Amino acid sequence: MRIAICDDSVLFQEQFTNLVRRWDGTQCPECFSTGAELLKAAAEPPAFDIVFVDICFPGENGIDIAAKIRKLSPETGIVFLTCSEDHAVDAYTVDALHYLVKPPSAEDVREVFRRLEIFRSRQRPTLSLVVERNSVLVYLDTISYIISDGHAKEIHLTDGQILCVRMQLRELEKKLDETFLKLNKGSIVNMEQIRTMHTDYCLLRDGTKLGFSRRERAAIRGTYDQFVYSRLFEKEKKRG
C-alpha cells in the first residue's frame, strides 16, 4: 500500500508514521513537508492508496492540494489533518475519506483504514486476503489467475507478483466476481486476461498457458464466449 503523510512538522510526520506502523508494521509511509512535494510524488505511478494532508500550510491550502490529488487519482483516499474543526465542511467538498483533529489516536488510524477499505470496495471490487499473517487488499482486476499448489493457493497478479494464501480454492471462488472462470479443480482465470481461447487451453496476455479438461471444454468455452459477447455489447452501448 502506498501511503503519504503531508505536514510541515517533521515531528508530527514521525509521530503519525509510528501510529500507522502500529496499525500495520509492514507499511512505510512517504512523508512530505509541502504540497508541491506531495503533488510531484503523486504524479508518479502507482497512485497513492491514501493521503493524509494538513489543511493549513504556510502559503498553501490543503483543500486545494487535495483537489489536485483527486484529479490525478480519483481512487486515492484523502484524509485531512488539522488542529481545528473549522474547515470540516470544506474538507468534504473533495469527498474526503475522514477528518482528523490533532493529535490523532491509534483508534483514529484504525478507523481511517476501515473507511478506506469500504471506499475502495465501492470504487473497484476488492479481495481481502491474509498473506504471511498480514491483511492485504487486492483489486480483483489486478488478478490474472489463481492456481492450487498443494495446501497453498498462488494468486498471480498482472504486475507479476505472486501472493500465496492458505485457503480452499472454493472459498476463493466465492469471493470473486463474474469475470473469473474456473478451468479445473486447480485453477481459476480472470477472463479479461485471456488473449486467445483454444480447444483445451487458454493463452493469457502475459504468455501463460492454462489448460482445462476436454470434458468441461464446451461449458468453459460457452461461458467465455458469453463473457466476450457481453463486453462487446457494453462497448457498443456506450458508443451509441
mmCIF file with all atom_site columns, N, CA, C and O in Angstrom, residues 1 5 14 18-19 23 39-42 48 64 66 80 87 96 103 115 122 133 161 172 176 199 204 216 218 239:
data_model
loop_
_atom_site.group_PDB
_atom_site.id
_atom_site.type_symbol
_atom_site.label_atom_id
_atom_site.label_alt_id
_atom_site.label_comp_id
_atom_site.label_asym_id
_atom_site.label_entity_id
_atom_site.label_seq_id
_atom_site.pdbx_PDB_ins_code
_atom_site.Cartn_x
_atom_site.Cartn_y
_atom_site.Cartn_z
_atom_site.occupancy
_atom_site.B_iso_or_equiv
_atom_site.pdbx_formal_charge
_atom_site.auth_seq_id
_atom_site.auth_comp_id
_atom_site.auth_asym_id
_atom_site.auth_atom_id
_atom_site.pdbx_PDB_model_num
ATOM 1   N N  . MET A 1 1   ? 0.842   -1.197  0.000   1.00 0.00 ? 1   MET A N  1
ATOM 2   C CA . MET A 1 1   ? 0.000   0.000   0.000   1.00 0.00 ? 1   MET A CA 1
ATOM 3   C C  . MET A 1 1   ? 0.878   1.248   0.000   1.00 0.00 ? 1   MET A C  1
ATOM 4   O O  . MET A 1 1   ? 1.855   1.324   0.729   1.00 0.00 ? 1   MET A O  1
ATOM 5   N N  . ILE A 1 5   ? 2.031   11.079  3.905   1.00 0.00 ? 5   ILE A N  1
ATOM 6   C CA . ILE A 1 5   ? 1.751   11.984  5.021   1.00 0.00 ? 5   ILE A CA 1
ATOM 7   C C  . ILE A 1 5   ? 2.340   13.336  4.638   1.00 0.00 ? 5   ILE A C  1
ATOM 8   O O  . ILE A 1 5   ? 3.540   13.450  4.375   1.00 0.00 ? 5   ILE A O  1
ATOM 9   N N  . GLU A 1 14  ? 6.829   11.985  12.040  1.00 0.00 ? 14  GLU A N  1
ATOM 10  C CA . GLU A 1 14  ? 7.388   10.825  12.730  1.00 0.00 ? 14  GLU A CA 1
ATOM 11  C C  . GLU A 1 14  ? 6.351   10.192  13.649  1.00 0.00 ? 14  GLU A C  1
ATOM 12  O O  . GLU A 1 14  ? 6.205   8.964   13.688  1.00 0.00 ? 14  GLU A O  1
ATOM 13  N N  . ASN A 1 18  ? 4.529   6.449   13.169  1.00 0.00 ? 18  ASN A N  1
ATOM 14  C CA . ASN A 1 18  ? 4.507   5.421   14.211  1.00 0.00 ? 18  ASN A CA 1
ATOM 15  C C  . ASN A 1 18  ? 3.097   4.882   14.440  1.00 0.00 ? 18  ASN A C  1
ATOM 16  O O  . ASN A 1 18  ? 2.916   3.681   14.669  1.00 0.00 ? 18  ASN A O  1
ATOM 17  N N  . LEU A 1 19  ? 2.093   5.756   14.368  1.00 0.00 ? 19  LEU A N  1
ATOM 18  C CA . LEU A 1 19  ? 0.707   5.311   14.528  1.00 0.00 ? 19  LEU A CA 1
ATOM 19  C C  . LEU A 1 19  ? 0.299   4.376   13.393  1.00 0.00 ? 19  LEU A C  1
ATOM 20  O O  . LEU A 1 19  ? -0.369  3.365   13.612  1.00 0.00 ? 19  LEU A O  1
ATOM 21  N N  . TRP A 1 23  ? -0.639  0.214   13.370  1.00 0.00 ? 23  TRP A N  1
ATOM 22  C CA . TRP A 1 23  ? -1.776  -0.431  12.702  1.00 0.00 ? 23  TRP A CA 1
ATOM 23  C C  . TRP A 1 23  ? -1.296  -1.586  11.834  1.00 0.00 ? 23  TRP A C  1
ATOM 24  O O  . TRP A 1 23  ? -1.891  -2.671  11.828  1.00 0.00 ? 23  TRP A O  1
ATOM 25  N N  . LEU A 1 39  ? 2.442   16.639  -4.482  1.00 0.00 ? 39  LEU A N  1
ATOM 26  C CA . LEU A 1 39  ? 1.863   16.577  -5.819  1.00 0.00 ? 39  LEU A CA 1
ATOM 27  C C  . LEU A 1 39  ? 2.851   16.012  -6.838  1.00 0.00 ? 39  LEU A C  1
ATOM 28  O O  . LEU A 1 39  ? 2.462   15.278  -7.753  1.00 0.00 ? 39  LEU A O  1
ATOM 29  N N  . LYS A 1 40  ? 4.116   16.347  -6.683  1.00 0.00 ? 40  LYS A N  1
ATOM 30  C CA . LYS A 1 40  ? 5.139   15.812  -7.585  1.00 0.00 ? 40  LYS A CA 1
ATOM 31  C C  . LYS A 1 40  ? 5.213   14.290  -7.459  1.00 0.00 ? 40  LYS A C  1
ATOM 32  O O  . LYS A 1 40  ? 5.290   13.569  -8.462  1.00 0.00 ? 40  LYS A O  1
ATOM 33  N N  . ALA A 1 41  ? 5.176   13.798  -6.212  1.00 0.00 ? 41  ALA A N  1
ATOM 34  C CA . ALA A 1 41  ? 5.223   12.349  -5.977  1.00 0.00 ? 41  ALA A CA 1
ATOM 35  C C  . ALA A 1 41  ? 3.934   11.676  -6.444  1.00 0.00 ? 41  ALA A C  1
ATOM 36  O O  . ALA A 1 41  ? 3.964   10.558  -6.971  1.00 0.00 ? 41  ALA A O  1
ATOM 37  N N  . ALA A 1 42  ? 2.804   12.355  -6.273  1.00 0.00 ? 42  ALA A N  1
ATOM 38  C CA . ALA A 1 42  ? 1.513   11.786  -6.659  1.00 0.00 ? 42  ALA A CA 1
ATOM 39  C C  . ALA A 1 42  ? 1.375   11.618  -8.164  1.00 0.00 ? 42  ALA A C  1
ATOM 40  O O  . ALA A 1 42  ? 0.595   10.792  -8.641  1.00 0.00 ? 42  ALA A O  1
ATOM 41  N N  . PHE A 1 48  ? -1.162  6.943   -5.015  1.00 0.00 ? 48  PHE A N  1
ATOM 42  C CA . PHE A 1 48  ? -1.255  6.732   -3.571  1.00 0.00 ? 48  PHE A CA 1
ATOM 43  C C  . PHE A 1 48  ? -2.593  6.061   -3.253  1.00 0.00 ? 48  PHE A C  1
ATOM 44  O O  . PHE A 1 48  ? -3.629  6.429   -3.811  1.00 0.00 ? 48  PHE A O  1
ATOM 45  N N  . ASP A 1 64  ? -7.042  22.779  -1.545  1.00 0.00 ? 64  ASP A N  1
ATOM 46  C CA . ASP A 1 64  ? -6.629  22.899  -2.949  1.00 0.00 ? 64  ASP A CA 1
ATOM 47  C C  . ASP A 1 64  ? -5.689  21.759  -3.345  1.00 0.00 ? 64  ASP A C  1
ATOM 48  O O  . ASP A 1 64  ? -5.772  21.221  -4.456  1.00 0.00 ? 64  ASP A O  1
ATOM 49  N N  . ALA A 1 66  ? -5.626  18.791  -2.025  1.00 0.00 ? 66  ALA A N  1
ATOM 50  C CA . ALA A 1 66  ? -6.440  17.577  -2.117  1.00 0.00 ? 66  ALA A CA 1
ATOM 51  C C  . ALA A 1 66  ? -7.232  17.531  -3.420  1.00 0.00 ? 66  ALA A C  1
ATOM 52  O O  . ALA A 1 66  ? -7.393  16.471  -4.025  1.00 0.00 ? 66  ALA A O  1
ATOM 53  N N  . PHE A 1 80  ? -7.880  14.542  5.970   1.00 0.00 ? 80  PHE A N  1
ATOM 54  C CA . PHE A 1 80  ? -7.337  15.828  6.391   1.00 0.00 ? 80  PHE A CA 1
ATOM 55  C C  . PHE A 1 80  ? -6.903  15.790  7.850   1.00 0.00 ? 80  PHE A C  1
ATOM 56  O O  . PHE A 1 80  ? -7.545  15.169  8.700   1.00 0.00 ? 80  PHE A O  1
ATOM 57  N N  . HIS A 1 87  ? -12.649 23.810  9.309   1.00 0.00 ? 87  HIS A N  1
ATOM 58  C CA . HIS A 1 87  ? -12.678 23.535  7.866   1.00 0.00 ? 87  HIS A CA 1
ATOM 59  C C  . HIS A 1 87  ? -13.365 22.214  7.527   1.00 0.00 ? 87  HIS A C  1
ATOM 60  O O  . HIS A 1 87  ? -13.251 21.730  6.408   1.00 0.00 ? 87  HIS A O  1
ATOM 61  N N  . ALA A 1 96  ? -13.669 13.848  0.991   1.00 0.00 ? 96  ALA A N  1
ATOM 62  C CA . ALA A 1 96  ? -12.654 13.341  1.916   1.00 0.00 ? 96  ALA A CA 1
ATOM 63  C C  . ALA A 1 96  ? -13.126 12.069  2.596   1.00 0.00 ? 96  ALA A C  1
ATOM 64  O O  . ALA A 1 96  ? -14.303 11.901  2.895   1.00 0.00 ? 96  ALA A O  1
ATOM 65  N N  . PRO A 1 103 ? -4.101  15.954  18.307  1.00 0.00 ? 103 PRO A N  1
ATOM 66  C CA . PRO A 1 103 ? -3.305  14.802  17.873  1.00 0.00 ? 103 PRO A CA 1
ATOM 67  C C  . PRO A 1 103 ? -4.210  13.579  17.659  1.00 0.00 ? 103 PRO A C  1
ATOM 68  O O  . PRO A 1 103 ? -5.042  13.275  18.515  1.00 0.00 ? 103 PRO A O  1
ATOM 69  N N  . ARG A 1 115 ? -12.430 2.755   6.892   1.00 0.00 ? 115 ARG A N  1
ATOM 70  C CA . ARG A 1 115 ? -13.176 3.527   5.894   1.00 0.00 ? 115 ARG A CA 1
ATOM 71  C C  . ARG A 1 115 ? -12.557 3.390   4.507   1.00 0.00 ? 115 ARG A C  1
ATOM 72  O O  . ARG A 1 115 ? -13.273 3.376   3.507   1.00 0.00 ? 115 ARG A O  1
ATOM 73  N N  . ARG A 1 122 ? -16.050 0.214   -3.023  1.00 0.00 ? 122 ARG A N  1
ATOM 74  C CA . ARG A 1 122 ? -17.081 0.873   -3.823  1.00 0.00 ? 122 ARG A CA 1
ATOM 75  C C  . ARG A 1 122 ? -16.529 1.332   -5.164  1.00 0.00 ? 122 ARG A C  1
ATOM 76  O O  . ARG A 1 122 ? -17.246 1.351   -6.165  1.00 0.00 ? 122 ARG A O  1
ATOM 77  N N  . ARG A 1 133 ? 0.411   -13.632 7.465   1.00 0.00 ? 133 ARG A N  1
ATOM 78  C CA . ARG A 1 133 ? -0.183  -13.042 8.676   1.00 0.00 ? 133 ARG A CA 1
ATOM 79  C C  . ARG A 1 133 ? -0.518  -11.563 8.557   1.00 0.00 ? 133 ARG A C  1
ATOM 80  O O  . ARG A 1 133 ? -0.923  -10.923 9.519   1.00 0.00 ? 133 ARG A O  1
ATOM 81  N N  . GLN A 1 161 ? 3.522   -10.054 -9.570  1.00 0.00 ? 161 GLN A N  1
ATOM 82  C CA . GLN A 1 161 ? 3.588   -10.500 -8.181  1.00 0.00 ? 161 GLN A CA 1
ATOM 83  C C  . GLN A 1 161 ? 2.807   -11.799 -8.002  1.00 0.00 ? 161 GLN A C  1
ATOM 84  O O  . GLN A 1 161 ? 1.819   -12.052 -8.698  1.00 0.00 ? 161 GLN A O  1
ATOM 85  N N  . LEU A 1 172 ? -12.000 -19.156 -2.187  1.00 0.00 ? 172 LEU A N  1
ATOM 86  C CA . LEU A 1 172 ? -11.557 -18.033 -3.015  1.00 0.00 ? 172 LEU A CA 1
ATOM 87  C C  . LEU A 1 172 ? -12.568 -17.747 -4.118  1.00 0.00 ? 172 LEU A C  1
ATOM 88  O O  . LEU A 1 172 ? -12.890 -16.592 -4.399  1.00 0.00 ? 172 LEU A O  1
ATOM 89  N N  . LEU A 1 176 ? -14.848 -14.064 -5.650  1.00 0.00 ? 176 LEU A N  1
ATOM 90  C CA . LEU A 1 176 ? -14.584 -13.475 -6.949  1.00 0.00 ? 176 LEU A CA 1
ATOM 91  C C  . LEU A 1 176 ? -15.885 -13.075 -7.642  1.00 0.00 ? 176 LEU A C  1
ATOM 92  O O  . LEU A 1 176 ? -16.967 -13.464 -7.212  1.00 0.00 ? 176 LEU A O  1
ATOM 93  N N  . THR A 1 199 ? -8.737  -25.019 -28.068 1.00 0.00 ? 199 THR A N  1
ATOM 94  C CA . THR A 1 199 ? -9.579  -26.193 -27.846 1.00 0.00 ? 199 THR A CA 1
ATOM 95  C C  . THR A 1 199 ? -9.543  -26.692 -26.408 1.00 0.00 ? 199 THR A C  1
ATOM 96  O O  . THR A 1 199 ? -10.583 -26.962 -25.807 1.00 0.00 ? 199 THR A O  1
ATOM 97  N N  . LEU A 1 204 ? -2.911  -16.538 -21.968 1.00 0.00 ? 204 LEU A N  1
ATOM 98  C CA . LEU A 1 204 ? -3.136  -15.252 -21.312 1.00 0.00 ? 204 LEU A CA 1
ATOM 99  C C  . LEU A 1 204 ? -2.270  -14.160 -21.925 1.00 0.00 ? 204 LEU A C  1
ATOM 100 O O  . LEU A 1 204 ? -1.344  -14.425 -22.688 1.00 0.00 ? 204 LEU A O  1
ATOM 101 N N  . GLU A 1 216 ? -15.007 -30.637 -19.852 1.00 0.00 ? 216 GLU A N  1
ATOM 102 C CA . GLU A 1 216 ? -15.647 -29.373 -19.494 1.00 0.00 ? 216 GLU A CA 1
ATOM 103 C C  . GLU A 1 216 ? -15.452 -28.286 -20.549 1.00 0.00 ? 216 GLU A C  1
ATOM 104 O O  . GLU A 1 216 ? -15.942 -27.175 -20.378 1.00 0.00 ? 216 GLU A O  1
ATOM 105 N N  . ALA A 1 218 ? -16.622 -27.564 -23.487 1.00 0.00 ? 218 ALA A N  1
ATOM 106 C CA . ALA A 1 218 ? -17.798 -26.945 -24.115 1.00 0.00 ? 218 ALA A CA 1
ATOM 107 C C  . ALA A 1 218 ? -18.401 -25.895 -23.183 1.00 0.00 ? 218 ALA A C  1
ATOM 108 O O  . ALA A 1 218 ? -18.741 -24.778 -23.608 1.00 0.00 ? 218 ALA A O  1
ATOM 109 N N  . ARG A 1 239 ? -20.959 3.532   -26.994 1.00 0.00 ? 239 ARG A N  1
ATOM 110 C CA . ARG A 1 239 ? -20.745 4.313   -28.208 1.00 0.00 ? 239 ARG A CA 1
ATOM 111 C C  . ARG A 1 239 ? -22.048 4.916   -28.724 1.00 0.00 ? 239 ARG A C  1
ATOM 112 O O  . ARG A 1 239 ? -22.080 6.033   -29.231 1.00 0.00 ? 239 ARG A O  1
#
